[in-house]
C-alpha atoms as a printed R data frame, in Angstrom:
    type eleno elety resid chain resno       x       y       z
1   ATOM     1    CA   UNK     A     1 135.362 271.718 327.617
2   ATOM     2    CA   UNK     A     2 133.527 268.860 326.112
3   ATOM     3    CA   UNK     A     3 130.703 269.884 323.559
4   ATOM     4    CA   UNK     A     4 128.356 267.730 322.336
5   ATOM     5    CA   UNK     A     5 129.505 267.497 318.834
6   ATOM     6    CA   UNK     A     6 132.857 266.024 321.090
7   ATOM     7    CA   UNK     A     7 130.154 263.794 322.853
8   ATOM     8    CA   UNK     A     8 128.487 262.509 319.431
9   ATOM     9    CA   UNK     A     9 132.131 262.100 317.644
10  ATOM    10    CA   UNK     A    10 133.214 259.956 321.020
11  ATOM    11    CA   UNK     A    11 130.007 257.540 320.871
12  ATOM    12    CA   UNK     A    12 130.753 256.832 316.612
13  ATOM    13    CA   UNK     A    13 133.992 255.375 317.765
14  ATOM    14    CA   UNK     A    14 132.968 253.598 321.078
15  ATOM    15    CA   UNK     A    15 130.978 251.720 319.358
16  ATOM    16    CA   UNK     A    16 132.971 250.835 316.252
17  ATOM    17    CA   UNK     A    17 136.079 249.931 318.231
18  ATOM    18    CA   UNK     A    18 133.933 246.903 319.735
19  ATOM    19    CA   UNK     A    19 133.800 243.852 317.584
20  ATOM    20    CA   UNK     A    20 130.110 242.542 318.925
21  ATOM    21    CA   UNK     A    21 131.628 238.988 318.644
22  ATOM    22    CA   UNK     A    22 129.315 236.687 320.682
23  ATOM    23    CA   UNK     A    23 130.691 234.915 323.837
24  ATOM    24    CA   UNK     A    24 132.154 231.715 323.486
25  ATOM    25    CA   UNK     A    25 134.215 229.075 325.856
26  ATOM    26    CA   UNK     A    26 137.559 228.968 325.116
27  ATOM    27    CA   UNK     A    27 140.484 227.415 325.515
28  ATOM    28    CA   UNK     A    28 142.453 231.057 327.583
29  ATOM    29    CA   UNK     A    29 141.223 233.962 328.609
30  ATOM    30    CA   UNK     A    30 143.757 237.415 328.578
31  ATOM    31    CA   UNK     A    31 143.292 240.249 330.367
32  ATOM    32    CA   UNK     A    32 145.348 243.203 328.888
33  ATOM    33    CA   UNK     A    33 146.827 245.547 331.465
34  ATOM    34    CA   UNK     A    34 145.655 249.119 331.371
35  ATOM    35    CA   UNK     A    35 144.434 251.554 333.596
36  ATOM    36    CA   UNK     A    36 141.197 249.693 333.750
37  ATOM    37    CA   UNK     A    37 140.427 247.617 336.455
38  ATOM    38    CA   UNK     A    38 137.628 246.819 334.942
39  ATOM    39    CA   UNK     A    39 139.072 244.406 332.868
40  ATOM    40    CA   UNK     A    40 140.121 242.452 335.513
41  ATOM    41    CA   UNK     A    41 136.126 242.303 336.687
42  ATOM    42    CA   UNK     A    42 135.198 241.094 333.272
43  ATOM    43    CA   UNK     A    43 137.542 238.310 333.006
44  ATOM    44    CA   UNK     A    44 136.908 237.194 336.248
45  ATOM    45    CA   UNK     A    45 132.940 237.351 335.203
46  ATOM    46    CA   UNK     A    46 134.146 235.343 332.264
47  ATOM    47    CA   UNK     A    47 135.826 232.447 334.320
48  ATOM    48    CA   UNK     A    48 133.016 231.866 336.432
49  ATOM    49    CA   UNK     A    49 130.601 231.397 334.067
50  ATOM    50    CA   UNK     A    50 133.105 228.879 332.259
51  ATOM    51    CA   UNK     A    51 134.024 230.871 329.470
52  ATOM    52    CA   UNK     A    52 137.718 229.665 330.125
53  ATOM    53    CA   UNK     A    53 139.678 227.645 332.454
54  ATOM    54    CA   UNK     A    54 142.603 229.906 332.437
55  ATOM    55    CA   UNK     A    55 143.637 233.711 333.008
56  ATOM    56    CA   UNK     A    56 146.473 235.378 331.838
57  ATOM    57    CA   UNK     A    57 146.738 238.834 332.824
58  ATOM    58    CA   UNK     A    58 149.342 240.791 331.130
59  ATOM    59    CA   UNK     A    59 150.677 244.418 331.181
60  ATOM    60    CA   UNK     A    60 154.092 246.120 333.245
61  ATOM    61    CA   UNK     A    61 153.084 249.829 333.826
62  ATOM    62    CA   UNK     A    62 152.610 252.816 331.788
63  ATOM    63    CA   UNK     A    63 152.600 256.491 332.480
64  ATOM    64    CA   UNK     A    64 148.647 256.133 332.964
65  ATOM    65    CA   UNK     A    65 149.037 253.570 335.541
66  ATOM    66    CA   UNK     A    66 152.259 253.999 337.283
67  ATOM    67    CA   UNK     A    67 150.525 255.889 340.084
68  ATOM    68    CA   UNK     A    68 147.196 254.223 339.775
69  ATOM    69    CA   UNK     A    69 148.641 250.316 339.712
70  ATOM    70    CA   UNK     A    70 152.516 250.914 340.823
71  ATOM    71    CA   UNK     A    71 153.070 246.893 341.720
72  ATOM    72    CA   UNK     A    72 152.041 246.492 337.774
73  ATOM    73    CA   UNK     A    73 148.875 245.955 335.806
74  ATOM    74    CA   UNK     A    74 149.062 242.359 335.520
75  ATOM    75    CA   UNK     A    75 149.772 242.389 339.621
76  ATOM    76    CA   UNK     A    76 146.830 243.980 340.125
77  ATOM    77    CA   UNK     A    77 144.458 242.552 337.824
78  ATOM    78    CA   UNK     A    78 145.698 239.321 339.765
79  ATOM    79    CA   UNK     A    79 144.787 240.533 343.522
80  ATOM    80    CA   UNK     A    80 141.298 241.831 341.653
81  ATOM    81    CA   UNK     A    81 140.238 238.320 340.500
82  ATOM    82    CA   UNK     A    82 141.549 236.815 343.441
83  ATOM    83    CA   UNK     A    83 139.436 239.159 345.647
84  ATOM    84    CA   UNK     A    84 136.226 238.173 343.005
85  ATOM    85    CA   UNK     A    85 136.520 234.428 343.936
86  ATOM    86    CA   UNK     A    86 139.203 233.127 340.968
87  ATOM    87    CA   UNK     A    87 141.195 230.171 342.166
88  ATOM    88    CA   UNK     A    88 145.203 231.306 342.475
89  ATOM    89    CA   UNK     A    89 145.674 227.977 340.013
90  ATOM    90    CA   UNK     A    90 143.658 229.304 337.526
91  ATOM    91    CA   UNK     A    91 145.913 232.647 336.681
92  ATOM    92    CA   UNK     A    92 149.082 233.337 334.886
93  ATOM    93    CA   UNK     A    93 151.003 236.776 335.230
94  ATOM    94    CA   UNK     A    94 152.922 237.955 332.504
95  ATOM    95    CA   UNK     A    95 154.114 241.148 334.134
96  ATOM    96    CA   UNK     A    96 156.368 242.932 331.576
97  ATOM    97    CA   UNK     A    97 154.362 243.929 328.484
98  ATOM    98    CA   UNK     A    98 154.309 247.876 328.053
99  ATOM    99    CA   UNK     A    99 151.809 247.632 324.933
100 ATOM   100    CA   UNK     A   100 149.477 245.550 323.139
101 ATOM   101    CA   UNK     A   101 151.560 243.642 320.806
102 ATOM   102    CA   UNK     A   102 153.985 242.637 323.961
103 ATOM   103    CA   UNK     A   103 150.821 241.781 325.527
104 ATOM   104    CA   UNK     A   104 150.047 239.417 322.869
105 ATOM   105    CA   UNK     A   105 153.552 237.792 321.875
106 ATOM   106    CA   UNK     A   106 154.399 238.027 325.401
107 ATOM   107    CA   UNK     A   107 151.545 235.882 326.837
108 ATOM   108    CA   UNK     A   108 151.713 233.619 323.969
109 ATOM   109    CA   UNK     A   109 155.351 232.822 324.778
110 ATOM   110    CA   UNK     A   110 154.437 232.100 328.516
111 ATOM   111    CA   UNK     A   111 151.349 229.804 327.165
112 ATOM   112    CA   UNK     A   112 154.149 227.639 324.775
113 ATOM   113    CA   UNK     A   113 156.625 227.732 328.198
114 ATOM   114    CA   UNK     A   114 153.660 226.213 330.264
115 ATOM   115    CA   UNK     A   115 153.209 223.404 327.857
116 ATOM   116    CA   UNK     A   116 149.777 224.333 326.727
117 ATOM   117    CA   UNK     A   117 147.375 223.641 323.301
118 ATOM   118    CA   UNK     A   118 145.627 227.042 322.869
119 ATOM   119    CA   UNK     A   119 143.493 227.034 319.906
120 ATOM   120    CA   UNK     A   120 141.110 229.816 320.787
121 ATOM   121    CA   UNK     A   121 141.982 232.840 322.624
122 ATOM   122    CA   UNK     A   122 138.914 235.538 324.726
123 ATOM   123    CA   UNK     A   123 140.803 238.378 324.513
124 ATOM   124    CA   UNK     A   124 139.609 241.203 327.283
125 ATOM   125    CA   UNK     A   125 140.366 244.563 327.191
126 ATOM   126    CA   UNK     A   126 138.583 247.915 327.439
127 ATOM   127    CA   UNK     A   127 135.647 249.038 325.312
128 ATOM   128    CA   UNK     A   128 137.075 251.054 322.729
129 ATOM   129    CA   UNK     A   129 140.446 248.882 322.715
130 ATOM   130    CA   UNK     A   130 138.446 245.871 321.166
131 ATOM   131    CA   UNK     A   131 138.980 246.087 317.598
132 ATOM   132    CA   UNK     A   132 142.600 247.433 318.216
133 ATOM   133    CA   UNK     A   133 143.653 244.693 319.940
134 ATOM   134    CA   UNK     A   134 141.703 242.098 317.544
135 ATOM   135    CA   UNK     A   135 143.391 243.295 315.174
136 ATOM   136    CA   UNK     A   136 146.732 242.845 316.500
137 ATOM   137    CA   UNK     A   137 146.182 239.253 317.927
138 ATOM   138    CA   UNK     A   138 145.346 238.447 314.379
139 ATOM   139    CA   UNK     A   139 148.813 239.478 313.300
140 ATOM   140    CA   UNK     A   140 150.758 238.587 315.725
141 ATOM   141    CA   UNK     A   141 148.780 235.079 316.475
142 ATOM   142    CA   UNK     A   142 147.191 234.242 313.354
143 ATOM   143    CA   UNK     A   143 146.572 230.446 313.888
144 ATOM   144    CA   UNK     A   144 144.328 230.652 317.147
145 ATOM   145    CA   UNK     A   145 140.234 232.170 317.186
146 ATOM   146    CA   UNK     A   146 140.366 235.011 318.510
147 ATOM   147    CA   UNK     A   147 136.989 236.019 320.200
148 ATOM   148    CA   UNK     A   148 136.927 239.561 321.852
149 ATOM   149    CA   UNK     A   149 135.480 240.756 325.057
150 ATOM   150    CA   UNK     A   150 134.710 243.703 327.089
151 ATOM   151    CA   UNK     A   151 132.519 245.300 329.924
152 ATOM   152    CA   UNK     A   152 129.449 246.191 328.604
153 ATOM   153    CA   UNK     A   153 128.809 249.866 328.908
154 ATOM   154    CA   UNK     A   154 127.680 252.916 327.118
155 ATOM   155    CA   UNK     A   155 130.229 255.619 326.634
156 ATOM   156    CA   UNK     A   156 128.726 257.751 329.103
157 ATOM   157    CA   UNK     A   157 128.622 255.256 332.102
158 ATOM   158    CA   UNK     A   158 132.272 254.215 331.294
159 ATOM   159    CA   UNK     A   159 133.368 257.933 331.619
160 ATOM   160    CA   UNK     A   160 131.383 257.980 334.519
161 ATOM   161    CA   UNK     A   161 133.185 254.691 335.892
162 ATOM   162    CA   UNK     A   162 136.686 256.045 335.252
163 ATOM   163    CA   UNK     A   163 135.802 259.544 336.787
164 ATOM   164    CA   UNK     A   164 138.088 261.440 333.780
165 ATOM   165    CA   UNK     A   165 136.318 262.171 330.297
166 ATOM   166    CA   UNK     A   166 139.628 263.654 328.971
167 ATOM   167    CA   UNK     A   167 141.603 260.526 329.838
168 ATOM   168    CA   UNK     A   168 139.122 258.142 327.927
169 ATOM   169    CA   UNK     A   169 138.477 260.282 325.092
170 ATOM   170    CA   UNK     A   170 142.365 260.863 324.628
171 ATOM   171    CA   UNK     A   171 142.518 256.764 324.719
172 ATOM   172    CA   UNK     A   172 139.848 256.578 321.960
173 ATOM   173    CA   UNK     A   173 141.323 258.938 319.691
174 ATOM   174    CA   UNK     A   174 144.641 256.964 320.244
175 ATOM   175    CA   UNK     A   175 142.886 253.684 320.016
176 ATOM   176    CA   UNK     A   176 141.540 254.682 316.613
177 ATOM   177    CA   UNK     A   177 144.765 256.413 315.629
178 ATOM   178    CA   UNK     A   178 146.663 253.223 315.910
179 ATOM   179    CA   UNK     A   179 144.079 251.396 313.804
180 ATOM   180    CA   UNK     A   180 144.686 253.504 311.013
181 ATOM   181    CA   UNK     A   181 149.009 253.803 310.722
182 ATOM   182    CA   UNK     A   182 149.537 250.249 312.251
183 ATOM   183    CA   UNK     A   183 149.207 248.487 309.531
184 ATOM   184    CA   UNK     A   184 151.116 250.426 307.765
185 ATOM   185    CA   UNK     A   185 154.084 249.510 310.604
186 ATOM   186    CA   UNK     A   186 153.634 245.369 309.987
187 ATOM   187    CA   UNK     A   187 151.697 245.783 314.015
188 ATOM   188    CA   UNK     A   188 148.079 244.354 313.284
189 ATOM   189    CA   UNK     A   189 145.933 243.768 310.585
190 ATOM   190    CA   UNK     A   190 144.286 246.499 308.597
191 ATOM   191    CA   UNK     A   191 140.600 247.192 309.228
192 ATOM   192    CA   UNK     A   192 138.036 248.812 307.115
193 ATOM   193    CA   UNK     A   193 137.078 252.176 308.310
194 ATOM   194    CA   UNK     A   194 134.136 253.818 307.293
195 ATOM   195    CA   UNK     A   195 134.308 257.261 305.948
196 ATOM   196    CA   UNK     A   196 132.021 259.002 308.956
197 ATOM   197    CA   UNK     A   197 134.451 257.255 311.750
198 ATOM   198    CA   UNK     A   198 137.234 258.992 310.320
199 ATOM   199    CA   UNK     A   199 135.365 262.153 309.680
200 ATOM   200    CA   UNK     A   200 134.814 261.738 313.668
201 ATOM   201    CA   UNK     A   201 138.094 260.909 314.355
202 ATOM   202    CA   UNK     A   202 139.624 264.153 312.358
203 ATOM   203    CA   UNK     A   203 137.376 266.295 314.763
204 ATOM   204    CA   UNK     A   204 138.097 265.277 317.795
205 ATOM   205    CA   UNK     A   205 141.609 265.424 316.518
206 ATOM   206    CA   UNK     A   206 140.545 269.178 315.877
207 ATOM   207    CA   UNK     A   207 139.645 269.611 319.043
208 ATOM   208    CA   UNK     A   208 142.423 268.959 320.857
209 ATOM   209    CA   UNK     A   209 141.995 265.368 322.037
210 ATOM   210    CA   UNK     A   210 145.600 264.466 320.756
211 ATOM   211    CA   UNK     A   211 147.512 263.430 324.427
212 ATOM   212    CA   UNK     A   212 147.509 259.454 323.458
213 ATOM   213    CA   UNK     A   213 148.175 260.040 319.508
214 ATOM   214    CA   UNK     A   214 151.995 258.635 318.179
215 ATOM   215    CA   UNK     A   215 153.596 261.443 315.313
216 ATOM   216    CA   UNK     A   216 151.078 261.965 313.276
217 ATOM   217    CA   UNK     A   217 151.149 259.760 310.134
């Protein structure tokens, strides 16, 4: 059961895991694979209204999303756009990352194989996986802008979109887990955390929402 205290812990984090960068063209956009299809709608949105000539969609399959996208995330992101009017020409597929620094080095690599200058980089990826994955494009790619991206949506209709509250608030709590002993690993770029999102991490850690957290650090 999901109390309210859950509910108010949930929306501290949703909304610090987003960067609130504002929208700018540039010169790639990349769609990190997840269970989301979502993303895939918001990069597409992106492209049409000439936020970036380019797509890369990146991701293999997890244990989220074996069942859910079992021809890969990056497949499927693909046939999404395609179906929401994005020219076949304008997409890359990088179909083997299985996390977000692959998803980062990995597309990067297939950028330098195709020959092109990136110098900024809209980087697309679910709500609370913003900051997360900022943060590890800014390791991992330190000499591009990185400007981040999501679908805009209040915790509550997200749940509602996905259709599983325990799923997403398992992927927060892991999200913000990963923020915190990450840097510690060399994996992304520390971030200053303010004392009452940890406070609402630790109690949603209390409470059981622990299915997406690595060993405890």
């Amino acid at each position: 059961m999901i109390t309210s205290q859950n509910w108010a812990d949930a929306e501290q984090l949703w909304d610090f895991q987003q960067m609130h960068h504002e929208l700018r063209p540039c010169s790639v956009a990349i769609g990190l694979g997840s269970h989301d299809l979502g993303v895939a709608d918001v990069t597409a949105d992106l492209y049409h209204r000439g936020m970036a000539p380019l797509i890369v969609f990146t991701g293999a399959t997890s244990r989220t999303t074996r069942e859910r996208m079992p021809r890969g995330e990056a497949a499927h992101y693909r046939e999404r756009a395609l179906e929401l009017g994005v020219p076949d020409s304008a997409i890359l597929v990088e179909p083997h990352a299985q996390n977000t620094g692959e998803n980062i080095s990995f597309s990067r690599l297939l950028l330098t194989e195709q020959d092109m200058h990136i110098d900024s980089v809209l980087l697309v990826s679910k709500p609370y996986e913003e900051r997360r994955a900022y943060a590890t494009a800014r390791k991992l790619w330190p000499d591009v802008e990185i400007v981040s991206a999501s679908t805009s949506m209040t915790l509550s209709e997200y749940v509602d979109s996905i259709q599983d509250s325990h799923l997403v608030f398992n992927m927060l709590v892991g999200a913000q887990q990963r923020l915190l002993s990450y840097p510690q690993q060399g994996l992304l770029v520390r971030q200053d955390v303010p004392p009452d999102i940890l406070a609402a991490y630790e109690r949603l850690c209390e409470s059981g929402f622990t299915a997406r957290l690595t060993a405890r650090q």
